[in-house]
Every structure is written in structure tokens, then in C-alpha cells.
Amino acid sequence: MPQGACRGGFRQAALPGPTAFRGIRGDPDRRCRRSDQLSEAPLFQRIGGGDTIDRLVDSFYDRMERLEEARTIRAMHREDLEPSRSILKRYLTEWLGGLPAYSSERGHPRMRMRHMHVPIDSAARDAWLLCMRGALDETVSGEAERTAIYEAMAKLADWMRNTDDSPA
């Protein structure tokens, strides 16, 4: 498996390979030189783990329920949002470097294919990102982590568009 890849096709931050730690056992100076490689925990851990994911997803769907700007994307979902909440929590857990809770149950994400049954245009993308931006601002305290997650989500949301809504 290539460095940075994991089960289910998700991308994670590249970790040092097994040879990066050879010979550090008895040499404290070497251990210190390698500590920078060990300190970069997955985003999942850096934002607070499952509790933060739960709050993030709940805040996201709460915004989708109440914001006028999100009514088009709310209409794309079933009346009961609990199944969607549960799926997104598992997806984000794995996507951010936690346990493979999503792919072990549902297989490869194939996000675009799974959403082809609903038309996603730029307005839907923007509404989704509005809800997610607010949820991230509310639940993820670290600015660097919040920015990294939002930028990755913005790329994913843009890629999810499946209609041609460009000006004629």
C-alpha cells in the first residue's frame, strides 16, 4: 500500500516508513531528531476524536435543518436525518484518520457515484459548504486543523457537482 493511502482508498497524512525508526532505541539525540515525525497525529486525534466528529456532524445537520440557504440540500435528504448523520460520522472518522468505520461497513466511499441520484450544482455545493463551514467554526478549535479540513472538503464538494450549471 503506498504511503499516505489506507483501506477504502482514503488519503491520510504520510507517516514515516518502518525504516525511519531504525537505531533510535539507545540514542536519545536521534530520538529527538525523529520526534517531529512522531508528533504529527492524524487530524482525527488532533481535533478531539469521535466526540468532535459527533458534534461536527450534528452541528452540520442542525444548520441544514434551520438555514434558509440550505433548504435545497435539505430537500435532497430523507425526512429522518439520523441515518445520514450516522453515515457521515463514520465517513469523517475514517477520512480524518480514525478507525475504518465507514469502509469496513460500506466498502470504498465512491462518494460521487453514491450521490449521482441527486442533482448537485454549484448552489448545492455552496449550501453544503456553508453548513460545513459553520459547523467547523463551532466545533474545531484549532485554526490550522479547521482550515485543513475545510479546504479538503471544499475540493471534495466541488468534485461532487454532477450537473452542468455553468453560464451559457
PDB file of C-alpha atoms in Angstrom:
ATOM      1  CA  MET A   1       0.000   0.000   0.000  1.00  0.00           C
ATOM      2  CA  PRO A   2       1.525   3.386  -0.935  1.00  0.00           C
ATOM      3  CA  GLN A   3       2.470   5.763   1.821  1.00  0.00           C
ATOM      4  CA  GLY A   4      -0.460   8.011   2.684  1.00  0.00           C
ATOM      5  CA  ALA A   5      -3.062   5.534   1.435  1.00  0.00           C
ATOM      6  CA  CYS A   6      -5.228   3.367   3.626  1.00  0.00           C
ATOM      7  CA  ARG A   7      -8.006   0.847   3.362  1.00  0.00           C
ATOM      8  CA  GLY A   8     -11.007   2.000   1.412  1.00  0.00           C
ATOM      9  CA  GLY A   9      -8.996   4.411  -0.716  1.00  0.00           C
ATOM     10  CA  PHE A  10      -8.982   7.226   1.823  1.00  0.00           C
ATOM     11  CA  ARG A  11      -5.944   9.512   1.919  1.00  0.00           C
ATOM     12  CA  GLN A  12      -4.188  10.295   5.165  1.00  0.00           C
ATOM     13  CA  ALA A  13      -1.073  12.202   6.049  1.00  0.00           C
ATOM     14  CA  ALA A  14       2.030  10.251   5.106  1.00  0.00           C
ATOM     15  CA  LEU A  15       3.731   8.656   8.087  1.00  0.00           C
ATOM     16  CA  PRO A  16       7.394   7.713   8.214  1.00  0.00           C
ATOM     17  CA  GLY A  17       8.129   4.230   6.911  1.00  0.00           C
ATOM     18  CA  PRO A  18       9.315   1.437   9.215  1.00  0.00           C
ATOM     19  CA  THR A  19      12.974   2.111   8.435  1.00  0.00           C
ATOM     20  CA  ALA A  20      12.746   5.690   9.738  1.00  0.00           C
ATOM     21  CA  PHE A  21      12.999   4.454  13.321  1.00  0.00           C
ATOM     22  CA  ARG A  22      15.957   2.058  12.996  1.00  0.00           C
ATOM     23  CA  GLY A  23      18.662   2.592  15.543  1.00  0.00           C
ATOM     24  CA  ILE A  24      16.879   5.136  17.745  1.00  0.00           C
ATOM     25  CA  ARG A  25      16.436   2.828  20.752  1.00  0.00           C
ATOM     26  CA  GLY A  26      19.634   3.657  22.633  1.00  0.00           C
ATOM     27  CA  ASP A  27      20.329   7.138  21.253  1.00  0.00           C
ATOM     28  CA  PRO A  28      18.280   9.944  22.884  1.00  0.00           C
ATOM     29  CA  ASP A  29      19.650  12.529  20.439  1.00  0.00           C
ATOM     30  CA  ARG A  30      18.406  10.506  17.484  1.00  0.00           C
ATOM     31  CA  ARG A  31      15.046  10.077  19.172  1.00  0.00           C
ATOM     32  CA  CYS A  32      14.739  13.855  19.452  1.00  0.00           C
ATOM     33  CA  ARG A  33      15.663  14.316  15.806  1.00  0.00           C
ATOM     34  CA  ARG A  34      12.860  11.921  14.842  1.00  0.00           C
ATOM     35  CA  SER A  35      10.264  13.358  17.223  1.00  0.00           C
ATOM     36  CA  ASP A  36       8.926  15.718  14.554  1.00  0.00           C
ATOM     37  CA  GLN A  37       7.865  12.689  12.529  1.00  0.00           C
ATOM     38  CA  LEU A  38       6.041  11.193  15.517  1.00  0.00           C
ATOM     39  CA  SER A  39       4.232  14.360  16.608  1.00  0.00           C
ATOM     40  CA  GLU A  40       2.041  14.688  13.510  1.00  0.00           C
ATOM     41  CA  ALA A  41      -1.027  12.794  14.690  1.00  0.00           C
ATOM     42  CA  PRO A  42      -3.962  12.252  12.321  1.00  0.00           C
ATOM     43  CA  LEU A  43      -6.457  15.124  12.127  1.00  0.00           C
ATOM     44  CA  PHE A  44      -8.973  12.830  13.829  1.00  0.00           C
ATOM     45  CA  GLN A  45      -6.869  12.861  17.011  1.00  0.00           C
ATOM     46  CA  ARG A  46      -5.799  16.496  16.722  1.00  0.00           C
ATOM     47  CA  ILE A  47      -9.392  17.751  16.663  1.00  0.00           C
ATOM     48  CA  GLY A  48     -10.502  15.643  19.623  1.00  0.00           C
ATOM     49  CA  GLY A  49     -11.550  12.323  18.095  1.00  0.00           C
ATOM     50  CA  GLY A  50     -15.031  10.885  17.962  1.00  0.00           C
ATOM     51  CA  ASP A  51     -16.606  13.426  20.313  1.00  0.00           C
ATOM     52  CA  THR A  52     -15.642  16.265  17.987  1.00  0.00           C
ATOM     53  CA  ILE A  53     -16.802  14.343  14.920  1.00  0.00           C
ATOM     54  CA  ASP A  54     -20.179  13.762  16.605  1.00  0.00           C
ATOM     55  CA  ARG A  55     -20.555  17.463  17.427  1.00  0.00           C
ATOM     56  CA  LEU A  56     -19.369  18.499  13.950  1.00  0.00           C
ATOM     57  CA  VAL A  57     -21.883  16.292  12.145  1.00  0.00           C
ATOM     58  CA  ASP A  58     -24.729  17.223  14.477  1.00  0.00           C
ATOM     59  CA  SER A  59     -23.970  20.918  14.013  1.00  0.00           C
ATOM     60  CA  PHE A  60     -23.778  20.436  10.235  1.00  0.00           C
ATOM     61  CA  TYR A  61     -27.197  18.771  10.005  1.00  0.00           C
ATOM     62  CA  ASP A  62     -28.726  21.203  12.509  1.00  0.00           C
ATOM     63  CA  ARG A  63     -27.626  24.044  10.226  1.00  0.00           C
ATOM     64  CA  MET A  64     -29.020  22.223   7.213  1.00  0.00           C
ATOM     65  CA  GLU A  65     -32.372  21.998   9.020  1.00  0.00           C
ATOM     66  CA  ARG A  66     -32.590  25.659  10.006  1.00  0.00           C
ATOM     67  CA  LEU A  67     -30.772  27.744   7.376  1.00  0.00           C
ATOM     68  CA  GLU A  68     -32.875  29.094   4.545  1.00  0.00           C
ATOM     69  CA  GLU A  69     -29.815  28.910   2.264  1.00  0.00           C
ATOM     70  CA  ALA A  70     -29.679  25.141   2.858  1.00  0.00           C
ATOM     71  CA  ARG A  71     -33.261  24.201   2.071  1.00  0.00           C
ATOM     72  CA  THR A  72     -32.325  22.830  -1.366  1.00  0.00           C
ATOM     73  CA  ILE A  73     -29.785  20.411   0.095  1.00  0.00           C
ATOM     74  CA  ARG A  74     -32.123  19.557   2.982  1.00  0.00           C
ATOM     75  CA  ALA A  75     -34.713  18.532   0.381  1.00  0.00           C
ATOM     76  CA  MET A  76     -32.209  16.045  -1.059  1.00  0.00           C
ATOM     77  CA  HIS A  77     -32.312  14.060   2.196  1.00  0.00           C
ATOM     78  CA  ARG A  78     -34.903  11.842   3.789  1.00  0.00           C
ATOM     79  CA  GLU A  79     -37.132  13.323   6.454  1.00  0.00           C
ATOM     80  CA  ASP A  80     -35.271  11.373   9.146  1.00  0.00           C
ATOM     81  CA  LEU A  81     -31.669  12.594   9.149  1.00  0.00           C
ATOM     82  CA  GLU A  82     -30.402  10.058  11.689  1.00  0.00           C
ATOM     83  CA  PRO A  83     -29.159   7.545   9.088  1.00  0.00           C
ATOM     84  CA  SER A  84     -27.349  10.352   7.227  1.00  0.00           C
ATOM     85  CA  ARG A  85     -25.807  11.612  10.469  1.00  0.00           C
ATOM     86  CA  SER A  86     -24.556   8.148  11.331  1.00  0.00           C
ATOM     87  CA  ILE A  87     -23.049   7.569   7.878  1.00  0.00           C
ATOM     88  CA  LEU A  88     -21.320  10.966   7.807  1.00  0.00           C
ATOM     89  CA  LYS A  89     -19.881  10.383  11.290  1.00  0.00           C
ATOM     90  CA  ARG A  90     -18.373   7.074  10.187  1.00  0.00           C
ATOM     91  CA  TYR A  91     -17.104   8.581   6.930  1.00  0.00           C
ATOM     92  CA  LEU A  92     -15.449  11.580   8.610  1.00  0.00           C
ATOM     93  CA  THR A  93     -13.945   9.386  11.323  1.00  0.00           C
ATOM     94  CA  GLU A  94     -12.113   7.362   8.702  1.00  0.00           C
ATOM     95  CA  TRP A  95     -11.420  10.255   6.320  1.00  0.00           C
ATOM     96  CA  LEU A  96      -9.707  12.200   9.099  1.00  0.00           C
ATOM     97  CA  GLY A  97      -7.561   9.261  10.198  1.00  0.00           C
ATOM     98  CA  GLY A  98      -9.660   7.363  12.730  1.00  0.00           C
ATOM     99  CA  LEU A  99     -10.754   3.753  12.573  1.00  0.00           C
ATOM    100  CA  PRO A 100     -12.094   2.465   9.232  1.00  0.00           C
ATOM    101  CA  ALA A 101     -15.683   2.626  10.463  1.00  0.00           C
ATOM    102  CA  TYR A 102     -17.078   3.577   7.061  1.00  0.00           C
ATOM    103  CA  SER A 103     -15.231   1.345   4.600  1.00  0.00           C
ATOM    104  CA  SER A 104     -15.423  -1.735   6.812  1.00  0.00           C
ATOM    105  CA  GLU A 105     -19.213  -1.488   6.603  1.00  0.00           C
ATOM    106  CA  ARG A 106     -19.891   0.163   3.234  1.00  0.00           C
ATOM    107  CA  GLY A 107     -16.766  -0.520   1.167  1.00  0.00           C
ATOM    108  CA  HIS A 108     -14.942   2.089  -0.887  1.00  0.00           C
ATOM    109  CA  PRO A 109     -16.602   5.507  -0.450  1.00  0.00           C
ATOM    110  CA  ARG A 110     -17.289   6.131  -4.168  1.00  0.00           C
ATOM    111  CA  MET A 111     -18.769   9.429  -2.998  1.00  0.00           C
ATOM    112  CA  ARG A 112     -19.648  10.826  -6.394  1.00  0.00           C
ATOM    113  CA  MET A 113     -21.320   7.619  -7.525  1.00  0.00           C
ATOM    114  CA  ARG A 114     -23.305   7.395  -4.273  1.00  0.00           C
ATOM    115  CA  HIS A 115     -24.666  10.908  -4.868  1.00  0.00           C
ATOM    116  CA  MET A 116     -25.486  10.681  -8.587  1.00  0.00           C
ATOM    117  CA  HIS A 117     -29.190  10.167  -7.815  1.00  0.00           C
ATOM    118  CA  VAL A 118     -29.455  13.819  -6.747  1.00  0.00           C
ATOM    119  CA  PRO A 119     -28.523  16.818  -8.891  1.00  0.00           C
ATOM    120  CA  ILE A 120     -25.612  18.654  -7.281  1.00  0.00           C
ATOM    121  CA  ASP A 121     -24.881  22.024  -8.824  1.00  0.00           C
ATOM    122  CA  SER A 122     -22.748  24.935  -7.628  1.00  0.00           C
ATOM    123  CA  ALA A 123     -25.581  26.285  -5.467  1.00  0.00           C
ATOM    124  CA  ALA A 124     -25.965  22.914  -3.714  1.00  0.00           C
ATOM    125  CA  ARG A 125     -22.187  22.728  -3.235  1.00  0.00           C
ATOM    126  CA  ASP A 126     -22.153  26.231  -1.774  1.00  0.00           C
ATOM    127  CA  ALA A 127     -25.061  25.471   0.580  1.00  0.00           C
ATOM    128  CA  TRP A 128     -23.335  22.296   1.764  1.00  0.00           C
ATOM    129  CA  LEU A 129     -20.095  24.200   2.362  1.00  0.00           C
ATOM    130  CA  LEU A 130     -21.948  26.972   4.200  1.00  0.00           C
ATOM    131  CA  CYS A 131     -23.337  24.432   6.654  1.00  0.00           C
ATOM    132  CA  MET A 132     -19.987  22.686   6.997  1.00  0.00           C
ATOM    133  CA  ARG A 133     -18.033  25.934   7.461  1.00  0.00           C
ATOM    134  CA  GLY A 134     -20.331  26.968  10.297  1.00  0.00           C
ATOM    135  CA  ALA A 135     -20.131  23.525  11.890  1.00  0.00           C
ATOM    136  CA  LEU A 136     -16.327  23.509  11.674  1.00  0.00           C
ATOM    137  CA  ASP A 137     -16.133  27.009  13.170  1.00  0.00           C
ATOM    138  CA  GLU A 138     -18.356  25.871  16.032  1.00  0.00           C
ATOM    139  CA  THR A 139     -16.671  22.559  16.834  1.00  0.00           C
ATOM    140  CA  VAL A 140     -12.999  22.517  15.763  1.00  0.00           C
ATOM    141  CA  SER A 141     -10.933  24.821  17.945  1.00  0.00           C
ATOM    142  CA  GLY A 142      -7.598  24.637  16.115  1.00  0.00           C
ATOM    143  CA  GLU A 143      -7.396  27.096  13.233  1.00  0.00           C
ATOM    144  CA  ALA A 144      -4.874  25.027  11.273  1.00  0.00           C
ATOM    145  CA  GLU A 145      -6.988  21.889  11.598  1.00  0.00           C
ATOM    146  CA  ARG A 146     -10.203  23.742  10.759  1.00  0.00           C
ATOM    147  CA  THR A 147      -8.603  25.247   7.660  1.00  0.00           C
ATOM    148  CA  ALA A 148      -7.112  21.937   6.513  1.00  0.00           C
ATOM    149  CA  ILE A 149     -10.429  20.142   6.871  1.00  0.00           C
ATOM    150  CA  TYR A 150     -12.404  22.899   5.161  1.00  0.00           C
ATOM    151  CA  GLU A 151     -10.007  23.142   2.210  1.00  0.00           C
ATOM    152  CA  ALA A 152     -10.125  19.384   1.657  1.00  0.00           C
ATOM    153  CA  MET A 153     -13.921  19.393   1.961  1.00  0.00           C
ATOM    154  CA  ALA A 154     -14.210  22.285  -0.484  1.00  0.00           C
ATOM    155  CA  LYS A 155     -12.265  20.272  -3.077  1.00  0.00           C
ATOM    156  CA  LEU A 156     -14.444  17.233  -2.451  1.00  0.00           C
ATOM    157  CA  ALA A 157     -17.650  19.289  -2.603  1.00  0.00           C
ATOM    158  CA  ASP A 158     -16.592  20.852  -5.883  1.00  0.00           C
ATOM    159  CA  TRP A 159     -15.793  17.441  -7.336  1.00  0.00           C
ATOM    160  CA  MET A 160     -19.232  16.156  -6.256  1.00  0.00           C
ATOM    161  CA  ARG A 161     -21.025  18.506  -8.672  1.00  0.00           C
ATOM    162  CA  ASN A 162     -22.819  16.395 -11.260  1.00  0.00           C
ATOM    163  CA  THR A 163     -24.761  18.969 -13.263  1.00  0.00           C
ATOM    164  CA  ASP A 164     -23.611  21.494 -15.793  1.00  0.00           C
ATOM    165  CA  ASP A 165     -24.568  24.795 -14.253  1.00  0.00           C
ATOM    166  CA  SER A 166     -22.035  26.949 -15.982  1.00  0.00           C
ATOM    167  CA  PRO A 167     -23.311  30.073 -17.746  1.00  0.00           C
ATOM    168  CA  ALA A 168     -24.357  29.501 -21.363  1.00  0.00           C
TER     169      ALA A 168
END
